[in-house]
Amino acid sequence: MILAVGCDHAGFVLKAAVTGFLGGRAEVMDCGVSREEEPFDYPDIALKVAREVSEGRANMGVLMCGTGIGMAVTANKIRGVRAAACNDVESARLGKAHNDLNILTLGGRVITPDPVAPSLDTWLSTSFEGGRHLVRINRIAAAEASVLSSDSPESGRVVVFNHPLVQHKISIIRDKNTSVKEFRELVQEIAGLMVYEITRNLPLSEIEVETPVAMTTAWTLAGKKLAVVPVLRAGLGMVDGILQLIPNAKVGHIGLYRDPETLNPVEYYCKLPQDIGERDIFVLDPMLATGGSAAAAISLIRARGGQKVSLVCLIAAPEGIKKVHELHPEVDIFIAALDGRLNDHGYIVPGLGDAGDRLFGTK
Ligand code: PRP
Ligand code: URA
């Protein structure tokens, strides 16, 4: 485990003790400061440590200033960071168990270095409880994602599905040891669960039904026309899970692949239902990375008359959401997880690797 550690002048004495304590338990990444004397602006160090954690170079971080408050306020500006001042043991325990704090902040003017911060020890040895707390953490992630979208009232939504079943299945498909068969089954299941929720406001109309016992009125779908459009290849993996729930939806296909050098989408196929302009359209693609493929797919649909388009993805990077909403601000984006970043090859980190290869066993 790598722990990024940083302080300002007021946390310097504490940092020396904390670094010594951590040395035996983790690899310490010292982000400064290295001298106590000069007043140092804490935001610079807080941002440095927060970025190490957010971008995956450190697993967690510890920040120290006078109270721990300024460090926490600053670190929380960085995507994916959950930081709080925990100068007492119970805050540290609950901060990890319930809030999954990935940065602990301490106050050099609030606690003494001897014995070295018992709250630090507690935070390190406590596990996140998940369950209802994961639901809340995912709400925070959703709020972070929507900050990326335009403020305009016409802007599409970014909805992160935090249902425990979805989150559980997403964790399994992330695992590199999950078999192709299980991966494929789970992608279908997750897509089905997501669309079940997305369609909760479909219009209904009343009908008369004769049961074996009596006549009654009941509800039926009001005949809203739907189309699903998978982006080949990987979007294909989501289609059957959705058609099981909406068997009358029409299916279009858009073939795009990412040029491995430029990461730009290259179109090779497009066949859409003739009446696409009259349908609510769900574009399907498990991965929203740079956003190039999804944005190009939506542009193709629009050029052929498609009006009401939503995007359904399993895992997204902030860059992808931003790109789609820049080019298609009105599109609702539904995702099951928002990850931290892209790597140098345009893959989502932590992501799940190449969705097409994992679905079809091609690597
Ligand atoms: C993957 C994925 C998306 C695209 C996402 O497809 O299925 O379509 O990358 O990346 P982007 O947001 O940066 O455009 P890929 O190009 O690997 O093709 P494949 O599905 O045929 O494997
Ligand atoms: N395409 C994928 O399949 N995975 C990624 O992480 C990015 C693009």
mmCIF file of C-alpha atoms and ligand atoms in Angstrom:
data_model
loop_
_atom_site.group_PDB
_atom_site.id
_atom_site.type_symbol
_atom_site.label_atom_id
_atom_site.label_comp_id
_atom_site.label_asym_id
_atom_site.label_seq_id
_atom_site.Cartn_x
_atom_site.Cartn_y
_atom_site.Cartn_z
ATOM 1 C CA MET A 1 0.000 0.000 0.000
ATOM 2 C CA ILE A 2 1.263 3.494 -0.882
ATOM 3 C CA LEU A 3 0.301 6.373 1.426
ATOM 4 C CA ALA A 4 0.862 9.952 0.244
ATOM 5 C CA VAL A 5 1.702 12.198 3.183
ATOM 6 C CA GLY A 6 1.887 15.992 3.326
ATOM 7 C CA CYS A 7 1.781 18.888 5.789
ATOM 8 C CA ASP A 8 2.215 22.626 6.168
ATOM 9 C CA HIS A 9 4.341 24.300 8.845
ATOM 10 C CA ALA A 10 1.705 23.741 11.558
ATOM 11 C CA GLY A 11 1.546 20.012 10.872
ATOM 12 C CA PHE A 12 5.257 19.476 10.457
ATOM 13 C CA VAL A 13 6.032 17.959 13.877
ATOM 14 C CA LEU A 14 3.060 15.656 13.571
ATOM 15 C CA LYS A 15 4.125 14.604 10.106
ATOM 16 C CA ALA A 16 7.541 13.448 11.279
ATOM 17 C CA ALA A 17 5.869 11.189 13.870
ATOM 18 C CA VAL A 18 3.220 9.977 11.415
ATOM 19 C CA THR A 19 5.784 9.160 8.736
ATOM 20 C CA GLY A 20 7.848 7.182 11.231
ATOM 21 C CA PHE A 21 4.740 5.305 12.375
ATOM 22 C CA LEU A 22 3.610 4.510 8.850
ATOM 23 C CA GLY A 23 7.052 3.450 7.683
ATOM 24 C CA GLY A 24 6.623 -0.086 9.015
ATOM 25 C CA ARG A 25 3.112 -0.545 7.594
ATOM 26 C CA ALA A 26 3.102 1.072 4.159
ATOM 27 C CA GLU A 27 5.214 2.710 1.497
ATOM 28 C CA VAL A 28 5.243 6.429 2.322
ATOM 29 C CA MET A 29 5.182 8.974 -0.514
ATOM 30 C CA ASP A 30 6.406 12.199 1.113
ATOM 31 C CA CYS A 31 4.801 15.188 -0.638
ATOM 32 C CA GLY A 32 6.386 17.808 1.680
ATOM 33 C CA VAL A 33 6.913 20.191 3.269
ATOM 34 C CA SER A 34 10.371 19.365 4.427
ATOM 35 C CA ARG A 35 10.969 22.313 6.779
ATOM 36 C CA GLU A 36 8.981 23.618 9.699
ATOM 37 C CA GLU A 37 10.153 27.199 9.858
ATOM 38 C CA GLU A 38 8.412 28.995 7.028
ATOM 39 C CA PRO A 39 4.662 29.505 6.848
ATOM 40 C CA PHE A 40 3.486 27.389 3.920
ATOM 41 C CA ASP A 41 0.174 27.675 2.050
ATOM 42 C CA TYR A 42 -1.583 24.404 2.859
ATOM 43 C CA PRO A 43 -3.719 24.232 -0.352
ATOM 44 C CA ASP A 44 -0.650 23.479 -2.479
ATOM 45 C CA ILE A 45 0.268 20.395 -0.455
ATOM 46 C CA ALA A 46 -3.359 19.309 -0.035
ATOM 47 C CA LEU A 47 -3.899 19.404 -3.798
ATOM 48 C CA LYS A 48 -0.689 17.488 -4.416
ATOM 49 C CA VAL A 49 -1.616 14.644 -2.064
ATOM 50 C CA ALA A 50 -5.237 14.635 -3.254
ATOM 51 C CA ARG A 51 -4.135 14.272 -6.876
ATOM 52 C CA GLU A 52 -1.801 11.393 -5.995
ATOM 53 C CA VAL A 53 -4.806 9.587 -4.500
ATOM 54 C CA SER A 54 -7.348 10.613 -7.143
ATOM 55 C CA GLU A 55 -5.069 9.578 -9.996
ATOM 56 C CA GLY A 56 -4.196 6.244 -8.426
ATOM 57 C CA ARG A 57 -0.497 6.751 -7.699
ATOM 58 C CA ALA A 58 -1.217 6.469 -3.971
ATOM 59 C CA ASN A 59 -3.856 4.261 -2.346
ATOM 60 C CA MET A 60 -4.674 6.728 0.421
ATOM 61 C CA GLY A 61 -3.292 9.916 1.949
ATOM 62 C CA VAL A 62 -2.652 11.685 5.254
ATOM 63 C CA LEU A 63 -2.542 15.484 5.499
ATOM 64 C CA MET A 64 -1.625 17.630 8.492
ATOM 65 C CA CYS A 65 -2.071 21.338 9.164
ATOM 66 C CA GLY A 66 -3.070 23.263 12.304
ATOM 67 C CA THR A 67 -6.529 21.682 12.649
ATOM 68 C CA GLY A 68 -6.744 19.355 9.631
ATOM 69 C CA ILE A 69 -9.711 21.394 8.403
ATOM 70 C CA GLY A 70 -8.059 23.476 5.685
ATOM 71 C CA MET A 71 -6.365 20.403 4.281
ATOM 72 C CA ALA A 72 -9.686 18.508 4.173
ATOM 73 C CA VAL A 73 -11.595 21.392 2.586
ATOM 74 C CA THR A 74 -8.976 21.658 -0.155
ATOM 75 C CA ALA A 75 -8.476 17.941 -0.789
ATOM 76 C CA ASN A 76 -12.219 17.467 -1.259
ATOM 77 C CA LYS A 77 -12.081 19.694 -4.351
ATOM 78 C CA ILE A 78 -10.346 16.878 -6.212
ATOM 79 C CA ARG A 79 -12.509 14.249 -7.889
ATOM 80 C CA GLY A 80 -12.929 11.008 -5.996
ATOM 81 C CA VAL A 81 -11.335 12.300 -2.796
ATOM 82 C CA ARG A 82 -13.158 11.877 0.506
ATOM 83 C CA ALA A 83 -11.174 13.682 3.180
ATOM 84 C CA ALA A 84 -12.056 14.768 6.714
ATOM 85 C CA ALA A 85 -10.328 15.956 9.856
ATOM 86 C CA CYS A 86 -10.417 13.042 12.323
ATOM 87 C CA ASN A 87 -8.482 14.069 15.375
ATOM 88 C CA ASP A 88 -10.298 11.563 17.598
ATOM 89 C CA VAL A 89 -10.518 7.802 17.316
ATOM 90 C CA GLU A 90 -14.290 7.519 16.855
ATOM 91 C CA SER A 91 -14.347 10.007 13.971
ATOM 92 C CA ALA A 92 -11.548 8.060 12.302
ATOM 93 C CA ARG A 93 -13.310 4.724 12.772
ATOM 94 C CA LEU A 94 -16.654 5.944 11.449
ATOM 95 C CA GLY A 95 -14.952 8.058 8.794
ATOM 96 C CA LYS A 96 -13.591 4.866 7.274
ATOM 97 C CA ALA A 97 -16.444 2.469 8.080
ATOM 98 C CA HIS A 98 -19.205 4.785 6.814
ATOM 99 C CA ASN A 99 -17.600 7.428 4.603
ATOM 100 C CA ASP A 100 -14.723 5.396 3.154
ATOM 101 C CA LEU A 101 -12.369 8.331 3.732
ATOM 102 C CA ASN A 102 -9.400 7.933 1.447
ATOM 103 C CA ILE A 103 -7.573 10.894 2.991
ATOM 104 C CA LEU A 104 -7.293 11.402 6.744
ATOM 105 C CA THR A 105 -6.400 14.883 7.938
ATOM 106 C CA LEU A 106 -4.969 15.695 11.365
ATOM 107 C CA GLY A 107 -4.379 18.888 13.325
ATOM 108 C CA GLY A 108 -0.921 19.558 14.709
ATOM 109 C CA ARG A 109 -2.447 22.174 17.012
ATOM 110 C CA VAL A 110 -5.229 19.864 18.168
ATOM 111 C CA ILE A 111 -3.446 16.611 18.933
ATOM 112 C CA THR A 112 0.067 15.830 20.118
ATOM 113 C CA PRO A 113 2.442 13.586 18.201
ATOM 114 C CA ASP A 114 2.993 11.361 21.229
ATOM 115 C CA PRO A 115 1.491 8.796 21.188
ATOM 116 C CA VAL A 116 1.254 9.099 17.462
ATOM 117 C CA ALA A 117 -2.317 9.814 16.401
ATOM 118 C CA PRO A 118 -4.367 6.827 17.616
ATOM 119 C CA SER A 119 -6.991 7.978 15.123
ATOM 120 C CA LEU A 120 -4.529 7.241 12.307
ATOM 121 C CA ASP A 121 -4.067 3.678 13.500
ATOM 122 C CA THR A 122 -7.836 3.207 13.773
ATOM 123 C CA TRP A 123 -8.482 4.620 10.302
ATOM 124 C CA LEU A 124 -5.908 2.300 8.753
ATOM 125 C CA SER A 125 -7.236 -0.822 10.429
ATOM 126 C CA THR A 126 -10.968 -0.144 9.894
ATOM 127 C CA SER A 127 -12.757 -1.433 6.782
ATOM 128 C CA PHE A 128 -15.443 0.344 4.811
ATOM 129 C CA GLU A 129 -18.799 -1.283 5.592
ATOM 130 C CA GLY A 130 -20.402 -0.799 2.168
ATOM 131 C CA GLY A 131 -24.152 -1.504 2.036
ATOM 132 C CA ARG A 132 -26.245 1.601 2.667
ATOM 133 C CA HIS A 133 -23.032 3.603 3.028
ATOM 134 C CA LEU A 134 -21.997 2.651 -0.505
ATOM 135 C CA VAL A 135 -25.326 3.982 -1.743
ATOM 136 C CA ARG A 136 -24.471 7.323 -0.144
ATOM 137 C CA ILE A 137 -20.930 7.361 -1.488
ATOM 138 C CA ASN A 138 -22.344 6.730 -4.954
ATOM 139 C CA ARG A 139 -24.678 9.701 -4.540
ATOM 140 C CA ILE A 140 -21.616 11.841 -3.897
ATOM 141 C CA ALA A 141 -20.022 10.428 -7.051
ATOM 142 C CA ALA A 142 -23.186 11.245 -8.969
ATOM 143 C CA ALA A 143 -23.100 14.819 -7.704
ATOM 144 C CA GLU A 144 -19.471 15.071 -8.803
ATOM 145 C CA ALA A 145 -20.415 13.785 -12.249
ATOM 146 C CA SER A 146 -23.251 16.208 -12.728
ATOM 147 C CA VAL A 147 -20.932 19.089 -11.942
ATOM 148 C CA LEU A 148 -19.275 18.175 -15.241
ATOM 149 C CA SER A 149 -22.439 18.819 -17.179
ATOM 150 C CA SER A 150 -23.714 22.185 -18.304
ATOM 151 C CA ASP A 151 -25.714 24.247 -15.832
ATOM 152 C CA SER A 152 -28.410 24.919 -18.402
ATOM 153 C CA PRO A 153 -31.885 23.658 -17.413
ATOM 154 C CA GLU A 154 -32.121 21.948 -20.819
ATOM 155 C CA SER A 155 -28.962 19.982 -20.101
ATOM 156 C CA GLY A 156 -29.216 16.212 -19.961
ATOM 157 C CA ARG A 157 -28.781 14.419 -16.661
ATOM 158 C CA VAL A 158 -25.969 12.206 -15.501
ATOM 159 C CA VAL A 159 -27.475 9.393 -13.438
ATOM 160 C CA VAL A 160 -25.285 6.911 -11.592
ATOM 161 C CA PHE A 161 -27.119 3.703 -10.708
ATOM 162 C CA ASN A 162 -26.247 2.930 -7.141
ATOM 163 C CA HIS A 163 -28.552 -0.042 -6.656
ATOM 164 C CA PRO A 164 -26.675 -2.670 -4.600
ATOM 165 C CA LEU A 165 -27.314 -5.416 -7.177
ATOM 166 C CA VAL A 166 -25.833 -3.266 -9.923
ATOM 167 C CA GLN A 167 -22.816 -2.327 -7.801
ATOM 168 C CA HIS A 168 -22.219 -5.965 -6.831
ATOM 169 C CA LYS A 169 -22.283 -7.119 -10.441
ATOM 170 C CA ILE A 170 -20.062 -4.241 -11.581
ATOM 171 C CA SER A 171 -17.431 -5.345 -9.051
ATOM 172 C CA ILE A 172 -17.454 -8.847 -10.518
ATOM 173 C CA ILE A 173 -17.012 -7.705 -14.110
ATOM 174 C CA ARG A 174 -14.153 -5.435 -13.068
ATOM 175 C CA ASP A 175 -12.269 -8.477 -11.734
ATOM 176 C CA LYS A 176 -9.717 -9.591 -14.317
ATOM 177 C CA ASN A 177 -10.257 -13.228 -13.287
ATOM 178 C CA THR A 178 -13.968 -13.242 -14.188
ATOM 179 C CA SER A 179 -14.543 -15.665 -17.085
ATOM 180 C CA VAL A 180 -15.835 -14.586 -20.493
ATOM 181 C CA LYS A 181 -19.052 -16.515 -19.871
ATOM 182 C CA GLU A 182 -19.739 -14.862 -16.525
ATOM 183 C CA PHE A 183 -18.706 -11.431 -17.855
ATOM 184 C CA ARG A 184 -21.148 -11.747 -20.747
ATOM 185 C CA GLU A 185 -24.003 -12.862 -18.504
ATOM 186 C CA LEU A 186 -23.407 -10.077 -16.019
ATOM 187 C CA VAL A 187 -23.233 -7.335 -18.663
ATOM 188 C CA GLN A 188 -26.683 -8.464 -19.881
ATOM 189 C CA GLU A 189 -28.025 -8.514 -16.335
ATOM 190 C CA ILE A 190 -26.686 -5.064 -15.473
ATOM 191 C CA ALA A 191 -28.057 -3.596 -18.707
ATOM 192 C CA GLY A 192 -31.469 -5.093 -17.888
ATOM 193 C CA LEU A 193 -31.438 -3.724 -14.348
ATOM 194 C CA MET A 194 -30.478 -0.273 -15.593
ATOM 195 C CA VAL A 195 -33.165 -0.125 -18.251
ATOM 196 C CA TYR A 196 -35.751 -1.399 -15.774
ATOM 197 C CA GLU A 197 -35.068 1.764 -13.777
ATOM 198 C CA ILE A 198 -34.656 4.092 -16.771
ATOM 199 C CA THR A 199 -38.091 3.143 -18.081
ATOM 200 C CA ARG A 200 -39.906 3.670 -14.803
ATOM 201 C CA ASN A 201 -41.838 6.671 -16.217
ATOM 202 C CA LEU A 202 -43.022 5.076 -19.458
ATOM 203 C CA PRO A 203 -46.625 6.078 -20.085
ATOM 204 C CA LEU A 204 -49.378 3.557 -19.329
ATOM 205 C CA SER A 205 -52.968 3.349 -20.534
ATOM 206 C CA GLU A 206 -55.930 1.554 -19.047
ATOM 207 C CA ILE A 207 -57.348 -1.607 -20.623
ATOM 208 C CA GLU A 208 -60.160 -4.006 -19.840
ATOM 209 C CA VAL A 209 -59.028 -7.529 -18.942
ATOM 210 C CA GLU A 210 -61.181 -10.579 -18.317
ATOM 211 C CA THR A 211 -59.554 -12.777 -15.687
ATOM 212 C CA PRO A 212 -60.935 -16.309 -15.081
ATOM 213 C CA VAL A 213 -62.913 -14.724 -12.237
ATOM 214 C CA ALA A 214 -64.132 -11.272 -13.393
ATOM 215 C CA MET A 215 -63.692 -8.324 -15.713
ATOM 216 C CA THR A 216 -61.234 -5.704 -14.461
ATOM 217 C CA THR A 217 -59.324 -2.675 -15.625
ATOM 218 C CA ALA A 218 -55.530 -2.963 -15.719
ATOM 219 C CA TRP A 219 -52.529 -1.073 -17.094
ATOM 220 C CA THR A 220 -50.635 -1.602 -20.296
ATOM 221 C CA LEU A 221 -47.708 0.236 -21.883
ATOM 222 C CA ALA A 222 -49.143 3.104 -23.907
ATOM 223 C CA GLY A 223 -47.285 2.076 -27.024
ATOM 224 C CA LYS A 224 -44.258 4.344 -26.731
ATOM 225 C CA LYS A 225 -41.887 3.400 -29.515
ATOM 226 C CA LEU A 226 -38.399 2.509 -28.362
ATOM 227 C CA ALA A 227 -35.162 1.640 -30.126
ATOM 228 C CA VAL A 228 -31.891 0.364 -28.729
ATOM 229 C CA VAL A 229 -28.736 1.090 -30.676
ATOM 230 C CA PRO A 230 -25.636 -0.824 -29.540
ATOM 231 C CA VAL A 231 -22.259 0.540 -30.557
ATOM 232 C CA LEU A 232 -20.391 -2.445 -32.025
ATOM 233 C CA ARG A 233 -18.823 -4.535 -30.738
ATOM 234 C CA ALA A 234 -19.164 -4.135 -27.019
ATOM 235 C CA GLY A 235 -22.634 -2.555 -27.005
ATOM 236 C CA LEU A 236 -23.973 -5.851 -28.396
ATOM 237 C CA GLY A 237 -23.323 -7.353 -24.990
ATOM 238 C CA MET A 238 -26.105 -5.210 -23.492
ATOM 239 C CA VAL A 239 -28.867 -5.819 -26.042
ATOM 240 C CA ASP A 240 -30.420 -9.117 -24.930
ATOM 241 C CA GLY A 241 -30.681 -8.030 -21.296
ATOM 242 C CA ILE A 242 -32.794 -5.097 -22.467
ATOM 243 C CA LEU A 243 -34.861 -6.980 -25.063
ATOM 244 C CA GLN A 244 -35.908 -9.456 -22.379
ATOM 245 C CA LEU A 245 -37.711 -6.546 -20.713
ATOM 246 C CA ILE A 246 -38.761 -4.642 -23.844
ATOM 247 C CA PRO A 247 -39.182 -7.302 -26.528
ATOM 248 C CA ASN A 248 -40.877 -4.936 -28.982
ATOM 249 C CA ALA A 249 -37.997 -2.451 -29.107
ATOM 250 C CA LYS A 250 -36.363 -2.155 -32.534
ATOM 251 C CA VAL A 251 -32.594 -2.610 -32.714
ATOM 252 C CA GLY A 252 -30.267 -0.421 -34.778
ATOM 253 C CA HIS A 253 -26.520 -1.015 -35.054
ATOM 254 C CA ILE A 254 -23.621 1.395 -35.285
ATOM 255 C CA GLY A 255 -20.139 0.054 -36.000
ATOM 256 C CA LEU A 256 -17.299 2.156 -34.596
ATOM 257 C CA TYR A 257 -13.837 1.295 -33.422
ATOM 258 C CA ARG A 258 -11.246 3.497 -31.776
ATOM 259 C CA ASP A 259 -8.113 4.105 -33.783
ATOM 260 C CA PRO A 260 -5.472 2.816 -31.341
ATOM 261 C CA GLU A 261 -3.101 5.711 -32.166
ATOM 262 C CA THR A 262 -5.424 8.724 -32.253
ATOM 263 C CA LEU A 263 -8.239 7.212 -30.094
ATOM 264 C CA ASN A 264 -10.657 8.791 -32.606
ATOM 265 C CA PRO A 265 -13.714 6.714 -33.570
ATOM 266 C CA VAL A 266 -13.759 5.185 -37.049
ATOM 267 C CA GLU A 267 -17.203 4.393 -38.474
ATOM 268 C CA TYR A 268 -17.711 1.134 -40.380
ATOM 269 C CA TYR A 269 -21.434 0.380 -40.159
ATOM 270 C CA CYS A 270 -24.751 2.105 -39.513
ATOM 271 C CA LYS A 271 -28.225 0.591 -39.864
ATOM 272 C CA LEU A 272 -31.098 2.161 -37.944
ATOM 273 C CA PRO A 273 -34.862 1.510 -37.840
ATOM 274 C CA GLN A 274 -36.596 3.459 -40.625
ATOM 275 C CA ASP A 275 -38.882 5.278 -38.200
ATOM 276 C CA ILE A 276 -35.983 6.266 -35.899
ATOM 277 C CA GLY A 277 -37.312 9.840 -35.717
ATOM 278 C CA GLU A 278 -40.434 8.627 -33.882
ATOM 279 C CA ARG A 279 -38.631 6.495 -31.284
ATOM 280 C CA ASP A 280 -37.024 7.074 -27.909
ATOM 281 C CA ILE A 281 -33.501 5.813 -28.494
ATOM 282 C CA PHE A 282 -31.094 4.178 -26.046
ATOM 283 C CA VAL A 283 -27.505 4.129 -27.305
ATOM 284 C CA LEU A 284 -25.683 1.244 -25.629
ATOM 285 C CA ASP A 285 -21.958 0.999 -24.964
ATOM 286 C CA PRO A 286 -20.404 -0.491 -21.810
ATOM 287 C CA MET A 287 -17.497 1.968 -21.790
ATOM 288 C CA LEU A 288 -17.566 5.777 -22.008
ATOM 289 C CA ALA A 289 -13.866 6.648 -22.074
ATOM 290 C CA THR A 290 -12.824 9.694 -24.141
ATOM 291 C CA GLY A 291 -16.466 9.928 -25.244
ATOM 292 C CA GLY A 292 -15.456 9.986 -28.914
ATOM 293 C CA SER A 293 -17.366 6.814 -29.849
ATOM 294 C CA ALA A 294 -20.565 7.713 -27.977
ATOM 295 C CA ALA A 295 -20.567 11.286 -29.313
ATOM 296 C CA ALA A 296 -20.023 10.026 -32.883
ATOM 297 C CA ALA A 297 -22.797 7.432 -32.487
ATOM 298 C CA ILE A 298 -25.236 10.091 -31.283
ATOM 299 C CA SER A 299 -24.246 12.387 -34.175
ATOM 300 C CA LEU A 300 -24.953 9.574 -36.667
ATOM 301 C CA ILE A 301 -28.363 8.958 -35.136
ATOM 302 C CA ARG A 302 -29.199 12.659 -35.198
ATOM 303 C CA ALA A 303 -28.093 12.967 -38.828
ATOM 304 C CA ARG A 304 -30.616 10.207 -39.652
ATOM 305 C CA GLY A 305 -33.463 11.956 -37.862
ATOM 306 C CA GLY A 306 -33.213 10.543 -34.317
ATOM 307 C CA GLN A 307 -34.550 13.061 -31.788
ATOM 308 C CA LYS A 308 -34.764 11.742 -28.235
ATOM 309 C CA VAL A 309 -31.501 10.008 -27.443
ATOM 310 C CA SER A 310 -30.211 8.672 -24.115
ATOM 311 C CA LEU A 311 -26.859 7.022 -23.541
ATOM 312 C CA VAL A 312 -26.577 3.896 -21.378
ATOM 313 C CA CYS A 313 -23.064 2.864 -20.312
ATOM 314 C CA LEU A 314 -21.709 0.695 -17.531
ATOM 315 C CA ILE A 315 -18.492 2.512 -16.643
ATOM 316 C CA ALA A 316 -17.668 6.122 -17.511
ATOM 317 C CA ALA A 317 -14.728 8.461 -17.151
ATOM 318 C CA PRO A 318 -15.330 12.168 -16.449
ATOM 319 C CA GLU A 319 -13.718 13.024 -19.798
ATOM 320 C CA GLY A 320 -16.335 10.963 -21.655
ATOM 321 C CA ILE A 321 -19.271 12.599 -19.896
ATOM 322 C CA LYS A 322 -17.841 16.022 -20.596
ATOM 323 C CA LYS A 323 -17.278 15.309 -24.286
ATOM 324 C CA VAL A 324 -20.772 13.895 -24.854
ATOM 325 C CA HIS A 325 -22.420 16.813 -23.078
ATOM 326 C CA GLU A 326 -20.300 19.349 -24.937
ATOM 327 C CA LEU A 327 -21.491 17.995 -28.278
ATOM 328 C CA HIS A 328 -24.943 16.747 -27.241
ATOM 329 C CA PRO A 329 -25.928 18.689 -24.124
ATOM 330 C CA GLU A 330 -29.513 17.445 -24.074
ATOM 331 C CA VAL A 331 -28.655 13.738 -23.846
ATOM 332 C CA ASP A 332 -29.319 11.930 -20.563
ATOM 333 C CA ILE A 333 -26.366 9.745 -19.611
ATOM 334 C CA PHE A 334 -27.037 6.671 -17.465
ATOM 335 C CA ILE A 335 -24.046 4.899 -15.938
ATOM 336 C CA ALA A 336 -23.410 2.288 -13.268
ATOM 337 C CA ALA A 337 -20.030 3.651 -12.157
ATOM 338 C CA LEU A 338 -18.011 6.818 -12.558
ATOM 339 C CA ASP A 339 -14.298 6.086 -12.482
ATOM 340 C CA GLY A 340 -11.434 8.453 -11.811
ATOM 341 C CA ARG A 341 -9.484 8.924 -15.020
ATOM 342 C CA LEU A 342 -8.112 7.644 -18.325
ATOM 343 C CA ASN A 343 -4.631 6.188 -18.698
ATOM 344 C CA ASP A 344 -2.196 7.099 -21.479
ATOM 345 C CA HIS A 345 -3.866 4.594 -23.832
ATOM 346 C CA GLY A 346 -7.331 6.028 -23.248
ATOM 347 C CA TYR A 347 -8.432 3.155 -21.002
ATOM 348 C CA ILE A 348 -10.591 3.863 -17.984
ATOM 349 C CA VAL A 349 -8.796 3.489 -14.636
ATOM 350 C CA PRO A 350 -9.659 1.307 -12.777
ATOM 351 C CA GLY A 351 -12.301 0.337 -15.389
ATOM 352 C CA LEU A 352 -12.495 -3.269 -16.508
ATOM 353 C CA GLY A 353 -10.087 -3.373 -19.443
ATOM 354 C CA ASP A 354 -11.246 -3.804 -23.036
ATOM 355 C CA ALA A 355 -14.964 -4.514 -22.869
ATOM 356 C CA GLY A 356 -15.148 -5.997 -26.378
ATOM 357 C CA ASP A 357 -12.295 -8.398 -25.754
ATOM 358 C CA ARG A 358 -13.705 -9.463 -22.410
ATOM 359 C CA LEU A 359 -17.181 -10.033 -23.869
ATOM 360 C CA PHE A 360 -16.045 -12.001 -26.864
ATOM 361 C CA GLY A 361 -12.878 -13.612 -25.519
ATOM 362 C CA THR A 362 -10.685 -12.128 -28.212
ATOM 363 C CA LYS A 363 -7.652 -11.532 -26.014
HETATM 364 C C1 PRP B 1 -14.550 0.518 -26.951
HETATM 365 C C2 PRP B 1 -15.878 0.661 -26.259
HETATM 366 C C3 PRP B 1 -16.396 1.962 -26.782
HETATM 367 C C4 PRP B 1 -15.141 2.759 -26.950
HETATM 368 C C5 PRP B 1 -15.072 3.738 -25.807
HETATM 369 O O1 PRP B 1 -14.698 0.100 -28.258
HETATM 370 O O2 PRP B 1 -16.749 -0.404 -26.505
HETATM 371 O O3 PRP B 1 -17.078 1.856 -28.000
HETATM 372 O O4 PRP B 1 -14.040 1.850 -26.856
HETATM 373 O O5 PRP B 1 -13.986 4.576 -25.945
HETATM 374 P P1 PRP B 1 -14.124 6.139 -26.239
HETATM 375 O O6 PRP B 1 -15.132 6.663 -25.276
HETATM 376 O O7 PRP B 1 -12.733 6.635 -25.964
HETATM 377 O O8 PRP B 1 -14.518 6.319 -27.662
HETATM 378 P P2 PRP B 1 -13.441 -0.317 -29.187
HETATM 379 O O9 PRP B 1 -12.992 0.823 -30.014
HETATM 380 O O10 PRP B 1 -12.408 -0.988 -28.348
HETATM 381 O O11 PRP B 1 -14.104 -1.311 -30.193
HETATM 382 P P3 PRP B 1 -14.742 -2.766 -29.934
HETATM 383 O O12 PRP B 1 -15.979 -2.585 -29.099
HETATM 384 O O13 PRP B 1 -15.051 -3.247 -31.313
HETATM 385 O O14 PRP B 1 -13.726 -3.615 -29.219
HETATM 386 N N1 URA B 2 -12.724 0.910 -24.337
HETATM 387 C C1 URA B 2 -12.753 -0.135 -23.489
HETATM 388 O O1 URA B 2 -13.196 -1.230 -23.855
HETATM 389 N N2 URA B 2 -12.259 0.038 -22.260
HETATM 390 C C2 URA B 2 -11.776 1.208 -21.831
HETATM 391 O O2 URA B 2 -11.342 1.301 -20.669
HETATM 392 C C3 URA B 2 -11.756 2.288 -22.722
HETATM 393 C C4 URA B 2 -12.256 2.109 -23.977
#
